[in-house]
XYZ file of N, CA, C and O in Angstrom:
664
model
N -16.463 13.753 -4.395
C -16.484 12.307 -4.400
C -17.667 11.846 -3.565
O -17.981 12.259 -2.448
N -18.351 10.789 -4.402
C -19.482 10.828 -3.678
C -18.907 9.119 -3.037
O -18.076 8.594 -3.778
N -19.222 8.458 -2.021
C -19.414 6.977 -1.592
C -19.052 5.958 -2.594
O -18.033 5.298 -2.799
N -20.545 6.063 -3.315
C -19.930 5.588 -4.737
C -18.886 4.897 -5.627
O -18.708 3.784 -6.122
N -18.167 6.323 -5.582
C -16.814 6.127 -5.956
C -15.927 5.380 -5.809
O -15.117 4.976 -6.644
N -16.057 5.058 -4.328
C -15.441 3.937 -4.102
C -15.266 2.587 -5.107
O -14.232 1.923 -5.048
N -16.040 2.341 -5.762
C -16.972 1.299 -6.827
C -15.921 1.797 -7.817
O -14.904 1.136 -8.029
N -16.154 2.912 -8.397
C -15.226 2.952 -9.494
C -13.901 3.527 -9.557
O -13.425 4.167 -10.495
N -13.162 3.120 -8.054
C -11.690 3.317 -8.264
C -11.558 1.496 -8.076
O -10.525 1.030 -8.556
N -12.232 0.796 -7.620
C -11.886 -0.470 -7.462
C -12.151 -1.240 -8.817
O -11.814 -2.396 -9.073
N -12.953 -0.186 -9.778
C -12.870 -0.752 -10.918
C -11.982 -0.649 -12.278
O -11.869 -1.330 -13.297
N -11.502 0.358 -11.856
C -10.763 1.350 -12.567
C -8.959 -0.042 -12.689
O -8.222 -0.543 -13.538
N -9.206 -0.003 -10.860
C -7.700 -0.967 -10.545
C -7.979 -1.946 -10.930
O -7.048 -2.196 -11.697
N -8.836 -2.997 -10.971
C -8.731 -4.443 -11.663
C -8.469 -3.885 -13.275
O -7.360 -3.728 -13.786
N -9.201 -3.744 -13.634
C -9.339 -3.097 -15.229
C -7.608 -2.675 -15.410
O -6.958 -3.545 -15.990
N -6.809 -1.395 -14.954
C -5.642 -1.492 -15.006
C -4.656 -2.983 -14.913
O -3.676 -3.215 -15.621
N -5.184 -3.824 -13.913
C -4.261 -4.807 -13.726
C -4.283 -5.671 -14.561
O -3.238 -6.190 -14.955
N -5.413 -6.000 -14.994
C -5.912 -7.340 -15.650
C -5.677 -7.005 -17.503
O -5.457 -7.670 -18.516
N -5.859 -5.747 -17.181
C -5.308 -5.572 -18.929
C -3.503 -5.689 -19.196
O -2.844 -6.210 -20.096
N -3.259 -5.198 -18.385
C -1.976 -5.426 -17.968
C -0.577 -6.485 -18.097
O 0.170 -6.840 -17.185
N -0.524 -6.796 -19.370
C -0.394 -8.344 -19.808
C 1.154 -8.808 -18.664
O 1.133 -9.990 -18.320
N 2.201 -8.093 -18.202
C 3.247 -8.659 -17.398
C 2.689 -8.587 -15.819
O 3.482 -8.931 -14.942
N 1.468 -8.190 -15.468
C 0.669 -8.231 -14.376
C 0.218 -9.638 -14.275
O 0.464 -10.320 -13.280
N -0.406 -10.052 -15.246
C -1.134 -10.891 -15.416
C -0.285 -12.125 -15.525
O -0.587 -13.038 -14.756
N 0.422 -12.257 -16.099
C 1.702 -13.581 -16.563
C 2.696 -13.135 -15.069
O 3.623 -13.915 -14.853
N 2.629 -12.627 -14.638
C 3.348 -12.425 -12.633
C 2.192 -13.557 -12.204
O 2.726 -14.653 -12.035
N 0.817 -13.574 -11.995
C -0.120 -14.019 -11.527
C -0.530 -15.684 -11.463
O -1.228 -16.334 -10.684
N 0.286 -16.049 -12.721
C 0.314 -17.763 -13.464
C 1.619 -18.408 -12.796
O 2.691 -17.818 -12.664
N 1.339 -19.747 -12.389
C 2.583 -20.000 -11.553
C 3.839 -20.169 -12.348
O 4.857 -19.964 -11.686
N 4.043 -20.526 -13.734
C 4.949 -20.265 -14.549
C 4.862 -19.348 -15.211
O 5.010 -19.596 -16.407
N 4.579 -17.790 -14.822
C 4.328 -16.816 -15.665
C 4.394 -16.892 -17.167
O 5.273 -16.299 -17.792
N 3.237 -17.799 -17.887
C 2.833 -17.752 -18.956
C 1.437 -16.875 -19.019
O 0.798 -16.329 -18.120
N 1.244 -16.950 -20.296
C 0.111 -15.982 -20.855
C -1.350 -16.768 -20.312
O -1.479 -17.981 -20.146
N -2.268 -15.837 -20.120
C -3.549 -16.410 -19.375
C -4.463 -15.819 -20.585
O -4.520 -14.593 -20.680
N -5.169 -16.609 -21.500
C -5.821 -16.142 -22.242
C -6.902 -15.188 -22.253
O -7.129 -14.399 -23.170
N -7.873 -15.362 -20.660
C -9.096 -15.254 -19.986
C -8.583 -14.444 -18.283
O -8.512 -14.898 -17.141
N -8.344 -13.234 -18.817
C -7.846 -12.675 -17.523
C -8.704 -12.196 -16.557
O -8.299 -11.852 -15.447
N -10.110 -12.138 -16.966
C -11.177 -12.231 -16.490
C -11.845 -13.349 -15.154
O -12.566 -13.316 -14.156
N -11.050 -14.249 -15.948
C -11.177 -15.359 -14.877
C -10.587 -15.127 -13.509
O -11.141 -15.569 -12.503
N -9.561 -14.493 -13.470
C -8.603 -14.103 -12.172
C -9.487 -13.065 -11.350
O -8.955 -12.764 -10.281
N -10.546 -12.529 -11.559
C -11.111 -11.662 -10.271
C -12.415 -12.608 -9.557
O -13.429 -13.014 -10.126
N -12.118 -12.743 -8.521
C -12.460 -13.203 -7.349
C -11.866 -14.494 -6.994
O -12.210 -15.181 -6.033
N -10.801 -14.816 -7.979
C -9.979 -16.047 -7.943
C -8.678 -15.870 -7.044
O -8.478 -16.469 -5.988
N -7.432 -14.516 -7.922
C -6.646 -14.937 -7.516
C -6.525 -12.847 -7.042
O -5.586 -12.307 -6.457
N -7.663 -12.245 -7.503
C -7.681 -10.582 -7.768
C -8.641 -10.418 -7.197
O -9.560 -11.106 -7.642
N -9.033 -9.476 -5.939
C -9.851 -8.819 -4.914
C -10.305 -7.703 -5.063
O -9.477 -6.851 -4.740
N -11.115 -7.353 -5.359
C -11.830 -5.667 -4.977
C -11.656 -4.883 -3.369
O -11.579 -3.767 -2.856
N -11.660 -6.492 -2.991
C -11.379 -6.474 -0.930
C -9.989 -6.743 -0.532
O -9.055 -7.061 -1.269
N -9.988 -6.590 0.587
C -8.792 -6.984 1.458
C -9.646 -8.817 1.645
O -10.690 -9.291 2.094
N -8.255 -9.339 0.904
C -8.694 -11.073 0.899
C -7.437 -12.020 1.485
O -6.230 -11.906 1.274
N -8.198 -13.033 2.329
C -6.648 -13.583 2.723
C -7.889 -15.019 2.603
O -9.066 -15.232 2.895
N -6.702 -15.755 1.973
C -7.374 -17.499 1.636
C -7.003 -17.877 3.116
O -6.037 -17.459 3.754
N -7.977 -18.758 3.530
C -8.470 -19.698 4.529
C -7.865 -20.903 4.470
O -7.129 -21.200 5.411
N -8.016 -21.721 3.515
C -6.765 -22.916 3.079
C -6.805 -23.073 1.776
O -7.779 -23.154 1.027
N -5.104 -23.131 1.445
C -5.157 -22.850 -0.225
C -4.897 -24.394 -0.742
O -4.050 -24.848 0.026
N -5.213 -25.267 -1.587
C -4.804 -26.574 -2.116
C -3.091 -26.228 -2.635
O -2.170 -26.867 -2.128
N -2.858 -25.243 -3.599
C -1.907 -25.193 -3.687
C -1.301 -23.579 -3.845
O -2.056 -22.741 -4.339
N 0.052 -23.185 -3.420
C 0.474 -21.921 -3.554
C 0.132 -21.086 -4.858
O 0.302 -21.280 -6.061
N -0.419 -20.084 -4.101
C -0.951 -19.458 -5.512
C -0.559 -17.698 -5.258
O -0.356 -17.369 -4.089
N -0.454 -16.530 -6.427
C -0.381 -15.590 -6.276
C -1.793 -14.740 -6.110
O -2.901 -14.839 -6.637
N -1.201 -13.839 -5.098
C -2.816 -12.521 -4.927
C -2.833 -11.665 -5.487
O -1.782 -11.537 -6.115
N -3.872 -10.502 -5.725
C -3.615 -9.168 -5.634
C -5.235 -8.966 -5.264
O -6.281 -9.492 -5.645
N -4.833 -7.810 -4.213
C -6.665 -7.387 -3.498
C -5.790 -5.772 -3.339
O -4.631 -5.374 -3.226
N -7.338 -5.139 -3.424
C -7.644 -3.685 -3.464
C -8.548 -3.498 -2.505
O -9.378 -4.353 -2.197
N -8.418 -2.001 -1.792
C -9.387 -1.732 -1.012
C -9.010 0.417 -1.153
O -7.954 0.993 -1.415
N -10.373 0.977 -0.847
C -10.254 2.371 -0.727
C -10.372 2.615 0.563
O -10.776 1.704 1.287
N -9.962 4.216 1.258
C -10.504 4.199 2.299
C -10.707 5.880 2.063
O -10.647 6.210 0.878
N -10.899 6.794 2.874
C -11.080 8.034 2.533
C -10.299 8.427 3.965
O -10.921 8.619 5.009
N -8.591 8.533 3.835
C -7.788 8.948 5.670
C -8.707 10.215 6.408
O -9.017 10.247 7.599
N -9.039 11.210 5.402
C -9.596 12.537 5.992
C -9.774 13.470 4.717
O -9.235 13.513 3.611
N -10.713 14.156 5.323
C -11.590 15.134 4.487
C -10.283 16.610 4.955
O -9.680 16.675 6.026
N -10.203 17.285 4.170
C -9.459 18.897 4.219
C -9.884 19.622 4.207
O -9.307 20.668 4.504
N -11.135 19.601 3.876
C -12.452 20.573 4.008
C -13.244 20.514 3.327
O -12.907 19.759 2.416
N -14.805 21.124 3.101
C -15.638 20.847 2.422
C -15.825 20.760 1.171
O -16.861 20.360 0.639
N -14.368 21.304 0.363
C -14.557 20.559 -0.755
C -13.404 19.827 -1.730
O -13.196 19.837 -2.943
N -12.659 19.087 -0.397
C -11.609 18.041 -0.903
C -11.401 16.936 -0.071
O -10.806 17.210 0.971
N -11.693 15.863 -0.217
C -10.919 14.732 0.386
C -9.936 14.135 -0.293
O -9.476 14.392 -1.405
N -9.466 12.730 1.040
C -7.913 12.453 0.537
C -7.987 10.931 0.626
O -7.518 10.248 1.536
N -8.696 10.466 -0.536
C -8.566 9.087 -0.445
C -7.552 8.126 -0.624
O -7.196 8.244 -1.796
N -7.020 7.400 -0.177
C -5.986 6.239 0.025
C -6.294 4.710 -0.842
O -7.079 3.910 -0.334
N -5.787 4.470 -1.835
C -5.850 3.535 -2.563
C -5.001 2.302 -2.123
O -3.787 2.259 -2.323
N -5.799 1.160 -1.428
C -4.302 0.353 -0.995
C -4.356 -1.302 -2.084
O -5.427 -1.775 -2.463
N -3.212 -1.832 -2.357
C -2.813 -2.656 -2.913
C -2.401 -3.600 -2.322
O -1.525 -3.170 -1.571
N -2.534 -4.948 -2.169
C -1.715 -5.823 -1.396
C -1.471 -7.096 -2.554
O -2.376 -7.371 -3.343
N -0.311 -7.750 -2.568
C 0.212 -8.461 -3.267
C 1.016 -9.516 -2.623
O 2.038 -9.197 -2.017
N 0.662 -10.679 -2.698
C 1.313 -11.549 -1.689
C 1.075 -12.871 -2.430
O 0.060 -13.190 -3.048
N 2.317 -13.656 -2.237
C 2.002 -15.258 -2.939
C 2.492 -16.304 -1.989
O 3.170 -16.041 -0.996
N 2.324 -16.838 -2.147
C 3.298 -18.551 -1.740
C 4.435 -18.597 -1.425
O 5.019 -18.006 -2.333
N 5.520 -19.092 -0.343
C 6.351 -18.731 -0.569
C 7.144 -19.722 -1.512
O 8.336 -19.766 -1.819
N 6.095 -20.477 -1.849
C 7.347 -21.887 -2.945
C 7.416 -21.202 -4.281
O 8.310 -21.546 -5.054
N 6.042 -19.699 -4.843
C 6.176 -18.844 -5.358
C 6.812 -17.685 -5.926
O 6.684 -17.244 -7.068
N 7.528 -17.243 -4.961
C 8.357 -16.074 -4.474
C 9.468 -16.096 -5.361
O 9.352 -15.243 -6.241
N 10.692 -16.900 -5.446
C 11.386 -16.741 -6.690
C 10.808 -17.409 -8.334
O 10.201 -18.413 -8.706
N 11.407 -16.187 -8.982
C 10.540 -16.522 -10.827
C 11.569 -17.265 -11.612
O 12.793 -17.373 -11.528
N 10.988 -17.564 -12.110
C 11.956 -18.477 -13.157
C 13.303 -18.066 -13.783
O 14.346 -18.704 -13.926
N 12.822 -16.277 -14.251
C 14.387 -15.678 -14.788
C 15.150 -15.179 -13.585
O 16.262 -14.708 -13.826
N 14.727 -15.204 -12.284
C 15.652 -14.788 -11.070
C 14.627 -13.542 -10.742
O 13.764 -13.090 -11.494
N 14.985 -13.085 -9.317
C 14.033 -12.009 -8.901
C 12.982 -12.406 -8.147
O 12.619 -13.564 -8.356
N 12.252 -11.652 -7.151
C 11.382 -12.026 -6.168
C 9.654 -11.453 -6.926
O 9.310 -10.338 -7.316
N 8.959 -12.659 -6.887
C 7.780 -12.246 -7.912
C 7.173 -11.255 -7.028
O 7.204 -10.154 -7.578
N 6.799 -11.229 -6.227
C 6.048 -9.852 -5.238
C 6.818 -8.691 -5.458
O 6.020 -7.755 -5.510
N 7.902 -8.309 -5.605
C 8.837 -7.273 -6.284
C 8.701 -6.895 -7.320
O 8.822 -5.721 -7.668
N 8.390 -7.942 -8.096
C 8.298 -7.587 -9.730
C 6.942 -7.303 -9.740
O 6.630 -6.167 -10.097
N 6.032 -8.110 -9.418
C 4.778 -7.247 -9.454
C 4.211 -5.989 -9.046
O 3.308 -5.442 -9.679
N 4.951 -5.317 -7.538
C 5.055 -4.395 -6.881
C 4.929 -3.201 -7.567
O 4.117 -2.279 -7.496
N 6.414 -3.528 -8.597
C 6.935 -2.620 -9.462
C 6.160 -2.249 -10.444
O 5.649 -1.130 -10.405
N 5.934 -3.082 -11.473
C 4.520 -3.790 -12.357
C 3.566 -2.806 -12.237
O 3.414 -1.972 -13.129
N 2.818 -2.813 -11.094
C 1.170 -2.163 -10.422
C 1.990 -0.335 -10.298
O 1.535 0.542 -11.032
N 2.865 -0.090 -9.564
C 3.248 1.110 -9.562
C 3.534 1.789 -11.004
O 3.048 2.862 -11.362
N 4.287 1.091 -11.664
C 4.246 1.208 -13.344
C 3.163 2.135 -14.110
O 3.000 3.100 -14.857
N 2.566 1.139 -13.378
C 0.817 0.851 -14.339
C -0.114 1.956 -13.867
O -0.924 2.518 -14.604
N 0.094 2.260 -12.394
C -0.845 3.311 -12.131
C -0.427 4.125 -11.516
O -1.345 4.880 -11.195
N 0.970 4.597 -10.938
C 1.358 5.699 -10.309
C 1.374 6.764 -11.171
O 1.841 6.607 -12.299
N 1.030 7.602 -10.894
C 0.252 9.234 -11.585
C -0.455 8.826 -12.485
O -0.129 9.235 -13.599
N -1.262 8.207 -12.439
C -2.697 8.114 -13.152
C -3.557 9.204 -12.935
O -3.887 9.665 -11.843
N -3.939 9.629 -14.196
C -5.187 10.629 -13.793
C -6.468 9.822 -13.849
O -7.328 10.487 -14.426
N -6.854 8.801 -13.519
C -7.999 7.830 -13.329
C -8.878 7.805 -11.798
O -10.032 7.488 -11.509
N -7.730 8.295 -11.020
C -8.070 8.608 -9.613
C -8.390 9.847 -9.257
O -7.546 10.736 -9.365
N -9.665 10.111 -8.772
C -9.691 11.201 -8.417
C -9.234 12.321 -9.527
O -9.178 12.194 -10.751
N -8.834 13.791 -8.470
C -8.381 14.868 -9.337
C -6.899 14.578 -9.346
O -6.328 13.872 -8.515
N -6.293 15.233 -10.435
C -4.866 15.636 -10.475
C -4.409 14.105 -10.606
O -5.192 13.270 -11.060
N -2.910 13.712 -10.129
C -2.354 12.042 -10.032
C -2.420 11.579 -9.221
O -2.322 12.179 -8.151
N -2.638 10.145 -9.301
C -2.475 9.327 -8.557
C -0.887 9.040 -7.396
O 0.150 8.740 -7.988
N -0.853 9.125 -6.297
C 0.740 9.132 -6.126
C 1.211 8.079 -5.097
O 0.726 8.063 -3.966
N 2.111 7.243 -5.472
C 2.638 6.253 -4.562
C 2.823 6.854 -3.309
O 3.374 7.952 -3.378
N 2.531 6.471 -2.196
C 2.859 6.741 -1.087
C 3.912 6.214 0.062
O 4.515 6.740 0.998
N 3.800 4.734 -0.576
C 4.113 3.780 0.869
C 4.391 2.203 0.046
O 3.343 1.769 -0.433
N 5.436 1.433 -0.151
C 5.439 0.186 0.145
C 6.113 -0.846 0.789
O 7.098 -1.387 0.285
N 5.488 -1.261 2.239
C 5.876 -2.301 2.549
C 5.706 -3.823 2.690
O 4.866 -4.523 2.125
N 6.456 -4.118 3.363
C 6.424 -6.042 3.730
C 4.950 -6.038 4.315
O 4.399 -5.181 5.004
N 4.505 -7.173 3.867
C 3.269 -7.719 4.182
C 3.005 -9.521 4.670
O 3.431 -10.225 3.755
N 2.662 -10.032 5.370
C 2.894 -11.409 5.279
C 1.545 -11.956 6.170
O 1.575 -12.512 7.267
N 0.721 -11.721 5.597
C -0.821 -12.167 5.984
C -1.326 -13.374 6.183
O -2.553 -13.331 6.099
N -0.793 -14.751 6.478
C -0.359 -15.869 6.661
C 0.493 -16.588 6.628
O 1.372 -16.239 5.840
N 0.738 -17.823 7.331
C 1.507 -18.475 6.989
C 2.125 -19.062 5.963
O 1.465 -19.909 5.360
N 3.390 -18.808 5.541
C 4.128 -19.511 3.970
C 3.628 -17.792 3.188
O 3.889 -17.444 2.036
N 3.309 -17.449 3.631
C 2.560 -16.559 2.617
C 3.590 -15.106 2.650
O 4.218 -14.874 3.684
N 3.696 -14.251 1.559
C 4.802 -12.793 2.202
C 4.377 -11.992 0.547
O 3.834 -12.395 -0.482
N 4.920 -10.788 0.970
C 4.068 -9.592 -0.016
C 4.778 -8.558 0.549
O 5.766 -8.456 1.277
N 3.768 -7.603 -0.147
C 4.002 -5.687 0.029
C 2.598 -5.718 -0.240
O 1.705 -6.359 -0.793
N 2.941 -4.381 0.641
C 1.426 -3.666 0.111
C 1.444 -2.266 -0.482
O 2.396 -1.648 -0.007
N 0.944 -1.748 -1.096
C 1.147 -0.842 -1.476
C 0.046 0.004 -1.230
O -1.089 -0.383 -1.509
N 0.381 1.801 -0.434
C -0.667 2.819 -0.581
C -0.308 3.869 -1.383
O 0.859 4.261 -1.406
N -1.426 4.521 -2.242
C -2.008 5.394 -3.018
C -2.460 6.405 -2.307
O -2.992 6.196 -1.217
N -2.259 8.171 -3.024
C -3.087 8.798 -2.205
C -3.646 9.795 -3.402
O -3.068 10.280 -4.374
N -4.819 9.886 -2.996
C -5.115 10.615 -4.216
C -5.937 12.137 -3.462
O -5.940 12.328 -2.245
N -6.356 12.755 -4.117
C -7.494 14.000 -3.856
C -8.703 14.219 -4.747
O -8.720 14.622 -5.910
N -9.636 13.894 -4.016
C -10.946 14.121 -4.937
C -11.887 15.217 -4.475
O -11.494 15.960 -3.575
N -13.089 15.391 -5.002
C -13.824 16.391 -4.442
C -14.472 15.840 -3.210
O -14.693 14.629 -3.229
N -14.802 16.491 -2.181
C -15.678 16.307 -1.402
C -17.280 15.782 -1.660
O -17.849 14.738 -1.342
N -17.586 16.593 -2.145
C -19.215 16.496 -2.528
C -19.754 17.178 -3.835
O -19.157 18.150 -4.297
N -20.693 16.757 -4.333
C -21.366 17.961 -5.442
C -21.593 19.441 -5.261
O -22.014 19.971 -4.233
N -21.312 19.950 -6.216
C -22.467 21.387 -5.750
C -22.751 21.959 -7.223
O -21.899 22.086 -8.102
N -24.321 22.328 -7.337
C -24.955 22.758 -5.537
C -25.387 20.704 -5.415
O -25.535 19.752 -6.181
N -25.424 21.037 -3.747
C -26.050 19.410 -3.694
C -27.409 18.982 -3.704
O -27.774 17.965 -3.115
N -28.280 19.828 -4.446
C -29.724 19.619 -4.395
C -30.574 20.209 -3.119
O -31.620 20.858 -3.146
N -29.821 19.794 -2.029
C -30.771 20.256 -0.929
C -31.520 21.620 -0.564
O -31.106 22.779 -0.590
N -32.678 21.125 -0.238
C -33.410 22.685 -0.229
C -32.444 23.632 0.667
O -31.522 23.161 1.332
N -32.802 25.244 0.607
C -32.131 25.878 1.605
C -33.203 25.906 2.211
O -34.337 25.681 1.788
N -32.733 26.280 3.564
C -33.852 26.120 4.670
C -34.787 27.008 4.827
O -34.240 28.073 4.539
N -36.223 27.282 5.204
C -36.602 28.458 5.237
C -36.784 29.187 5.876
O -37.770 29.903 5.699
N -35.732 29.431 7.199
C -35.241 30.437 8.130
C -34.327 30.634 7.522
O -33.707 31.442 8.212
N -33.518 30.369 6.262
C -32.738 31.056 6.137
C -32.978 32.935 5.393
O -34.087 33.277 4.983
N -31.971 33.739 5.362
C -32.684 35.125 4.916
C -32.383 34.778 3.696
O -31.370 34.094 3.550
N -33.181 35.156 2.509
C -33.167 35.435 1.322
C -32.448 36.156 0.693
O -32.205 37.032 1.523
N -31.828 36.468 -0.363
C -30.774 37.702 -0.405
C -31.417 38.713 -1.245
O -30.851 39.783 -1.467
């Protein structure tokens, strides 16, 4: 896994979510159909860890972020996929009954727990809890853990020329 990567697991997750049609209708304050789901990233859908500053009116989130917890050795790391999902709380119950941050929770785990899109091997739920990143505001977050390669090989770099030749 090169840096990079980072880029295309955060793309990988909007792309999962947003195609995602009961993701997406979670996201609308009367969970109806959003024709233009496209419109929802950088609106109401993050690549980042996002918390609104002042909202006009209660609205639902979802933000993504990678991190890499630790390397296992030189040729595996263990990157952490995190999810956060949080709305309004005048939001929070849905129209047919049920807590919308729950249902979406569920929704996103659905959608991408053991994915082979991440990294090597599956994608695997790790962790979800309560989240409440402002005021009126409450969620889960959810972490991912995946295993990717460390680095390329060979990685281009010259060998040195003290080293012995074989």
């Amino acid at each position: 896994m090169q840096l990079e990567e980072f880029f295309d697991y955060k793309n990988q997750l909007v792309q999962d979510l947003l195609t995602n049609e009961t993701i997406v209708r979670l996201l609308s304050d009367d969970c109806v159909r959003i024709n233009n789901p496209e419109t929802l990233v950088y609106n109401q859908v993050f690549p980042y860890e996002y918390i609104p500053d002042t909202v006009e009116h209660g609205q639902t989130f979802i933000c993504c972020d990678v991190d890499v917890q630790r390397s296992v050795n030189k040729t595996f790391l263990l990157p952490v996929l995190y999810v956060w999902v949080f709305t309004h709380k005048s939001k929070l119950r849905l129209p047919e009954g049920g807590v919308r941050t729950d249902k979406l929770a569920s929704e996103i785990a659905k959608a991408i727990n053991g994915s082979r899109y991440y990294g090597l091997g599956e994608l695997d739920l790790y962790s979800a809890k309560r989240f409440a990143p402002i005021t009126d505001y409450q969620g889960k977050v959810l972490t991912f853990q995946a295993t990717d390669f460390n680095r390329f090989t060979p990685s281009g770099k010259p060998v040195p020329s003290n080293r012995k030749q074989g």
